[in-house]
Structures are given as C-alpha cells and as structure tokens.
Short mmCIF file of N, CA and C in Angstrom, two decimals:
data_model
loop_
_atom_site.label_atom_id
_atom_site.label_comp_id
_atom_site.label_asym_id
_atom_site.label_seq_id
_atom_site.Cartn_x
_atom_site.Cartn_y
_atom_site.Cartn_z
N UNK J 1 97.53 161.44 159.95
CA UNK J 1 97.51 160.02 160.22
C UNK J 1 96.73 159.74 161.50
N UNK J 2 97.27 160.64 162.79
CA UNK J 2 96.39 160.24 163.89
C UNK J 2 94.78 160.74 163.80
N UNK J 3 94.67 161.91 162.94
CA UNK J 3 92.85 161.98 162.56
C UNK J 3 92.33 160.48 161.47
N UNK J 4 93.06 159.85 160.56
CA UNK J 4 92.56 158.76 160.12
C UNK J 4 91.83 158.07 161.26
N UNK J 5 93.11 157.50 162.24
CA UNK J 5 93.14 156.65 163.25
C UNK J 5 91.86 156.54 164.23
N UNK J 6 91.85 157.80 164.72
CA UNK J 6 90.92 158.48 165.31
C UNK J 6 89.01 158.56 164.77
N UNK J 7 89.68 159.07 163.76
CA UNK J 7 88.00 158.66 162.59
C UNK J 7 87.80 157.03 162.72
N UNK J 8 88.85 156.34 162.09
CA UNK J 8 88.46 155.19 162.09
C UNK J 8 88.13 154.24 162.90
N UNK J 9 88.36 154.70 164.30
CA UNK J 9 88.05 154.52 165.49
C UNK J 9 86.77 154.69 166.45
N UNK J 10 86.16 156.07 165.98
CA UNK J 10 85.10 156.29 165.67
C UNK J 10 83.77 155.94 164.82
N UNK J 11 84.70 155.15 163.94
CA UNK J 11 83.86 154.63 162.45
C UNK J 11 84.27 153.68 162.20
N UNK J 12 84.17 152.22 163.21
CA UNK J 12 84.95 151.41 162.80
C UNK J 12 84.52 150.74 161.22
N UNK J 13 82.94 150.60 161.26
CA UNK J 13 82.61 150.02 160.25
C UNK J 13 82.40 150.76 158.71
N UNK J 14 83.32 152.36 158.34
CA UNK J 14 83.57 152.43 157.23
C UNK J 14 84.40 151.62 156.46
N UNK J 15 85.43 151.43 157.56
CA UNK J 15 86.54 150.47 157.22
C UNK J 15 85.98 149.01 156.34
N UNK J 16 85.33 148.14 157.09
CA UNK J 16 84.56 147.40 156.69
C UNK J 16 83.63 147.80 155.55
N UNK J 17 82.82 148.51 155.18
CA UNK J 17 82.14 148.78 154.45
C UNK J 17 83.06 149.08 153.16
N UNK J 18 84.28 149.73 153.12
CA UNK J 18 85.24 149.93 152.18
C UNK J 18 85.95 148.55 151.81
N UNK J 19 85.93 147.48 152.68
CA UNK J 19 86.87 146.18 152.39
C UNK J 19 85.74 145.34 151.72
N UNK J 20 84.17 145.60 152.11
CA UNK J 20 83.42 145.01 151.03
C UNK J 20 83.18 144.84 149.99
N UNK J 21 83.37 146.52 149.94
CA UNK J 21 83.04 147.35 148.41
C UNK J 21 84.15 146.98 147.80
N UNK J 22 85.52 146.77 147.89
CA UNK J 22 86.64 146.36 147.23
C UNK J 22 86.52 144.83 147.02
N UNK J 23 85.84 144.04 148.21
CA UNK J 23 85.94 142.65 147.68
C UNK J 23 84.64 142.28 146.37
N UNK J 24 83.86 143.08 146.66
CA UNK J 24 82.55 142.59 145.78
C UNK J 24 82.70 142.97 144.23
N UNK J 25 84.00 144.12 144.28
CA UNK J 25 84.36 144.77 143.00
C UNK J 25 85.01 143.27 142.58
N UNK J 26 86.21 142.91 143.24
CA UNK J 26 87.31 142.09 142.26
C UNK J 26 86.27 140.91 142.18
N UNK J 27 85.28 140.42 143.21
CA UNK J 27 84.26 138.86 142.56
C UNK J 27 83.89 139.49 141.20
N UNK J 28 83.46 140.31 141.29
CA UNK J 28 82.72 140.78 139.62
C UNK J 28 83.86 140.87 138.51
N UNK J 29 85.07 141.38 138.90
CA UNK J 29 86.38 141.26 137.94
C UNK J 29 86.30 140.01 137.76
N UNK J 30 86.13 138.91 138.88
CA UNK J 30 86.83 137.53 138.52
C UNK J 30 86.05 136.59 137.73
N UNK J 31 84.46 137.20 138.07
CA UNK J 31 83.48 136.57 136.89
C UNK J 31 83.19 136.90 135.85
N UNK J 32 83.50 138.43 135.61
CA UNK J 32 83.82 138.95 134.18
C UNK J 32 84.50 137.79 133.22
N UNK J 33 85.73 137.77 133.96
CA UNK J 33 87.29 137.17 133.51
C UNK J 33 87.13 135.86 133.07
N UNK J 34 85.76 135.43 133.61
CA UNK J 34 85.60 133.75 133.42
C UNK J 34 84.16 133.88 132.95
N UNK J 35 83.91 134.87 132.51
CA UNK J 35 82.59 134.82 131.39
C UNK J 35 83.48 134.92 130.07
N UNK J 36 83.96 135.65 129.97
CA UNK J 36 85.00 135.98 128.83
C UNK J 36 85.78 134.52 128.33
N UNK J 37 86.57 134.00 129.55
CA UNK J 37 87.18 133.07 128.85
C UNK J 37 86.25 131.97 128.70
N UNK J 38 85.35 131.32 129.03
CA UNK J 38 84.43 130.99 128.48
C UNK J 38 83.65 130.94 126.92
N UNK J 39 83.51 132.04 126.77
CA UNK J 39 83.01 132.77 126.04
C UNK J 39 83.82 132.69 124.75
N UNK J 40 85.53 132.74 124.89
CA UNK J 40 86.12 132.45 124.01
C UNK J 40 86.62 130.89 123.96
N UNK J 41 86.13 130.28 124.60
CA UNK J 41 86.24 128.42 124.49
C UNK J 41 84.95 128.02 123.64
N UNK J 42 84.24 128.80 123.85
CA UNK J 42 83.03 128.23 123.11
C UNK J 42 82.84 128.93 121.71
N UNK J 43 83.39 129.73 121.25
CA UNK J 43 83.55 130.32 119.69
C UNK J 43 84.79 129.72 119.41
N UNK J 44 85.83 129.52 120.40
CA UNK J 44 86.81 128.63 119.39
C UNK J 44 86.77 127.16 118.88
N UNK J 45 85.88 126.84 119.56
CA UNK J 45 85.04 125.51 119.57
C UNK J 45 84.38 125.50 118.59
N UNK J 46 83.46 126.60 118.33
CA UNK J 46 82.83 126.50 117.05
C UNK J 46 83.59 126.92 116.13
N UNK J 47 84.88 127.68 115.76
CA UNK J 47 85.54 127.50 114.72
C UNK J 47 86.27 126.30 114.37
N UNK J 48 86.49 125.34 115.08
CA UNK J 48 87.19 124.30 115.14
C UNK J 48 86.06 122.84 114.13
N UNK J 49 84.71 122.77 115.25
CA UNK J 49 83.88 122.50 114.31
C UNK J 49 83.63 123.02 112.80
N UNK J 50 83.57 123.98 112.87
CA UNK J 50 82.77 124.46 110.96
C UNK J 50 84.06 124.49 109.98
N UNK J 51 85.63 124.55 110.56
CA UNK J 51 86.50 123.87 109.79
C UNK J 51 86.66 122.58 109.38
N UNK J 52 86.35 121.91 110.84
CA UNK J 52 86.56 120.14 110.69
C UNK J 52 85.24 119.92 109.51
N UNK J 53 84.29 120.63 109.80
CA UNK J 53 82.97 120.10 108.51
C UNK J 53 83.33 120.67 107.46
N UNK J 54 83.96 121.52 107.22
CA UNK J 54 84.46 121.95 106.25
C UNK J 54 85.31 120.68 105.21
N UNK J 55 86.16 120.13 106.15
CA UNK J 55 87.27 118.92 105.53
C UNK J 55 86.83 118.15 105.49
N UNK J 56 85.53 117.62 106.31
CA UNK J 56 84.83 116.77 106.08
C UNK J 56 83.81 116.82 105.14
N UNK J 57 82.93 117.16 104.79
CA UNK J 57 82.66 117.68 103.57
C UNK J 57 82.91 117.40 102.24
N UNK J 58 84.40 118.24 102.14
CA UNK J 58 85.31 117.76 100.69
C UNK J 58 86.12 116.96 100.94
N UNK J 59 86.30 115.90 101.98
CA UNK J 59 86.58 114.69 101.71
C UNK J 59 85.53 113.68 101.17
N UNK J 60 84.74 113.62 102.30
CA UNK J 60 83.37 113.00 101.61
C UNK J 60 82.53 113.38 100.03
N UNK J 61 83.01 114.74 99.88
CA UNK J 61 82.83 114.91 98.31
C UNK J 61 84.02 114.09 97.56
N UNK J 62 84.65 114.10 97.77
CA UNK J 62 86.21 113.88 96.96
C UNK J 62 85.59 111.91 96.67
N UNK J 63 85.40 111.90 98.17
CA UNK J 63 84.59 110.22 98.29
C UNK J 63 83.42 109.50 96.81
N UNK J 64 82.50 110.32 96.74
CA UNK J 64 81.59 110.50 96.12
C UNK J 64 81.47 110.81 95.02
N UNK J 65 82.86 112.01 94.66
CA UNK J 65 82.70 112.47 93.06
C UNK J 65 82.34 114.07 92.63
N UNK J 66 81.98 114.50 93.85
CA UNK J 66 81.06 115.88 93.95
C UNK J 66 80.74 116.07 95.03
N UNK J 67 81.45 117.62 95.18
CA UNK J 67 81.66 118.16 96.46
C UNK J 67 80.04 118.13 97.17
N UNK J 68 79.41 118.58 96.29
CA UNK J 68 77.63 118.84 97.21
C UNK J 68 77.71 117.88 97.55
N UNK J 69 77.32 116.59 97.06
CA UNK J 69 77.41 115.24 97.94
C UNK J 69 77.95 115.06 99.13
N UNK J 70 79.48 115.51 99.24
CA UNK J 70 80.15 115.33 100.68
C UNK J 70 78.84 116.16 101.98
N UNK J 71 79.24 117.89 101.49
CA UNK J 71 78.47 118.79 101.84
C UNK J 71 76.84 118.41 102.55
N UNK J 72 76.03 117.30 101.31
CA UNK J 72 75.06 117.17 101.89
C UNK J 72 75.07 115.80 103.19
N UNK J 73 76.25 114.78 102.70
CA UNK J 73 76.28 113.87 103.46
C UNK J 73 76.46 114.48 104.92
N UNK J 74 77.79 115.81 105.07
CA UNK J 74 77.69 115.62 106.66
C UNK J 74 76.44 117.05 107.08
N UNK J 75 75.43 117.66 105.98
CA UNK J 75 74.34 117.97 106.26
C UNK J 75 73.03 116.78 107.10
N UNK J 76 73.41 116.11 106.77
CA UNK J 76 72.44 114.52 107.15
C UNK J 76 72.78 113.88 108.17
N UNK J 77 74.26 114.30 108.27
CA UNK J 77 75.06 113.62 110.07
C UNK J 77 74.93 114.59 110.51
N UNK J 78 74.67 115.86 110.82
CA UNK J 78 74.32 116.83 111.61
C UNK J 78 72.51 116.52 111.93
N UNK J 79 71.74 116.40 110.89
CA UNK J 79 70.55 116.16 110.99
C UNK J 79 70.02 115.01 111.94
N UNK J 80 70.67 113.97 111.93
CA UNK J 80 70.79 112.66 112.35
C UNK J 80 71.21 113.05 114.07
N UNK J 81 72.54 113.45 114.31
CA UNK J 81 72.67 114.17 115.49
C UNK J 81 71.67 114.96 116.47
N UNK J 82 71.29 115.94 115.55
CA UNK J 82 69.95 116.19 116.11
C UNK J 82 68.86 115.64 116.57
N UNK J 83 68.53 114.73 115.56
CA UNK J 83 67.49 114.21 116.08
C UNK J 83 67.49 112.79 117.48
N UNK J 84 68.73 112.52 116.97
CA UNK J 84 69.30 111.84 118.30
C UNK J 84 69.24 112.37 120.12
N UNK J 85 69.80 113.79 119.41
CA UNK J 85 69.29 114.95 120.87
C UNK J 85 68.27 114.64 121.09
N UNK J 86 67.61 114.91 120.37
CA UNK J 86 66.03 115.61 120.52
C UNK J 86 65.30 114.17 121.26
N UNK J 87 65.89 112.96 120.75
CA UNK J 87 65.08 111.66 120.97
C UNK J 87 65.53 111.44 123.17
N UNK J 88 66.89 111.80 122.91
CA UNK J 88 67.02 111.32 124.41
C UNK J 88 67.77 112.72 125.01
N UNK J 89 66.83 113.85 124.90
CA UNK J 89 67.13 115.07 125.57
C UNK J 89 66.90 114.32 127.25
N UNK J 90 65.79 113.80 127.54
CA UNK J 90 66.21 113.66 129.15
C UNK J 90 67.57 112.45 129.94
N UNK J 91 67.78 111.90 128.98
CA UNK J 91 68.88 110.95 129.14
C UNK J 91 70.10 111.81 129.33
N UNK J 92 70.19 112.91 127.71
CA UNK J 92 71.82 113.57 128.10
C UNK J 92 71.22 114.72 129.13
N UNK J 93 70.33 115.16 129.45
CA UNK J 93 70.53 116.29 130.53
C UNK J 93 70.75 115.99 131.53
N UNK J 94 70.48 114.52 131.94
CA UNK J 94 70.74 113.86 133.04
C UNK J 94 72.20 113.45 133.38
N UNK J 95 72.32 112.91 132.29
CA UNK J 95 74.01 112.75 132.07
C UNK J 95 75.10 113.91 132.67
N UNK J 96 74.24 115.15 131.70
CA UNK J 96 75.50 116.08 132.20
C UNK J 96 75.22 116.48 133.18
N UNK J 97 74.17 116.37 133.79
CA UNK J 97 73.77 117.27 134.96
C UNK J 97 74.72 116.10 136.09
N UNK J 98 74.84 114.88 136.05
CA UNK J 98 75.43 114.46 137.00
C UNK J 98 76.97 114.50 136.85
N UNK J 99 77.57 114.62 135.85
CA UNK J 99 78.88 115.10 135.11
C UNK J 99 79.24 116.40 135.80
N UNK J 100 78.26 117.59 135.87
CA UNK J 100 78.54 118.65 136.47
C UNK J 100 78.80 118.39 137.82
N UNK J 101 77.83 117.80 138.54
CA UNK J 101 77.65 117.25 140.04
C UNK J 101 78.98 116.65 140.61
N UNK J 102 79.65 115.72 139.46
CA UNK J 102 80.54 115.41 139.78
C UNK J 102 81.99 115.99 140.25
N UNK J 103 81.37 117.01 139.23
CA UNK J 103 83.08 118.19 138.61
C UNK J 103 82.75 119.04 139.93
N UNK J 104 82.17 119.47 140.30
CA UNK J 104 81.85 120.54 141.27
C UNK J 104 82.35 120.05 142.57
N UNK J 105 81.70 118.30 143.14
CA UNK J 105 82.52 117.84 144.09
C UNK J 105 83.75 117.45 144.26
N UNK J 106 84.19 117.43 143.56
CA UNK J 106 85.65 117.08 143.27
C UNK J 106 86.80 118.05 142.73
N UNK J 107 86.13 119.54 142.60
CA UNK J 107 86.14 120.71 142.79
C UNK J 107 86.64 121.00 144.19
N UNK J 108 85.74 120.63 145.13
CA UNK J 108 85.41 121.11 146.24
C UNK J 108 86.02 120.06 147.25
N UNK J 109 86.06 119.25 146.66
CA UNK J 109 86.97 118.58 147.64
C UNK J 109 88.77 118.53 147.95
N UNK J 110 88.97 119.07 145.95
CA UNK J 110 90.39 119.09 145.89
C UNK J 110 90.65 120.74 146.68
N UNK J 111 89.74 121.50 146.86
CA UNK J 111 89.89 122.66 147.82
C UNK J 111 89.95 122.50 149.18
N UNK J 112 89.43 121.36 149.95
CA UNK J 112 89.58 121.01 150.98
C UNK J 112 90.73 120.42 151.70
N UNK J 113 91.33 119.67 150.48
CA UNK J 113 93.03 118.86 150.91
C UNK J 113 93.81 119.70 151.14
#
C-alpha cells in the first residue's frame, strides 16, 4: 500500500491518465446505450407504421369492395406524402432544425435549475 502511495506520488498523473481512460470508456458505454435505444424507437416505429397501413389498407379495401383498391389507395397517400416532402424539403428541415434548437435549449436549461 505505502509503494502504491509512493509510486503514485511520484506519478501523479498515471492516476489521472487512468480516471480518463475509465471516464472516456463509460461516455462510449453511454452512447452505445443511446444509439441502441434509439435505434430500437425507430424500428418500433416502423413496425407500428406498416401495421397501421396494413389496417388501413383493408379497411379502405373493405371501403371499396377489394382489398387492392384499399392497398393501392394508401399506396397513393404515401405517394402524395412524398411528394409533399420533396415540394417543401426546405420548409420541414427548417422546421425541425429549429424544433431541435429548441429541445436542446431547454435541455440545457432544465440542467441548469
């Protein structure tokens, strides 16, 4: 124990160099951890969607008389969607980009109280 002491006394900055290497490990654990859950918000998201079109679909078939019909109708509201993107891509990037801006300060502020 007193040669630790002694070394480390000598060496103050292994110490440090070891409390880095341990902190820089768990940031990478903690962004792993939140790539992941991420990662599973956004595939459960898309299972949630391709079920809901699913019911939507054969309701709108059921609507119509014939399932393809439903099928193609919300093929055409997806299409329609798209092209809606596509028409005011700089409108919604703007949107969310200040949506993010928002979330982040208010993030950062509820860390400050």
């Amino acid at each position: 124990m007193q040669k630790e002491q002694a070394t480390e006394s000598k060496f103050p900055l292994k110490g440090i160099f070891r409390k880095l290497a341990d902190y820089r490990d768990t940031r990478l654990r903690i962004f792993r951890l939140k790539a992941v859950e991420r990662a599973a918000g956004l595939i459960a998201s898309v299972f949630v969607l391709f079920f809901l079109s699913l019911a939507l679909g054969y309701y709108i078939g059921e609507l119509f008389g014939r399932v393809s019909f439903g099928f193609l109708a919300v093929a055409g509201l997806y299409l329609v969607l798209l092209g809606l993107g596509v028409c005011f891509r700089d409108r919604i990037k703007n949107l969310l980009t200040n949506l993010s801006i928002r979330r982040l300060a208010q993030r950062k502020a509820d860390e400050m109280d």
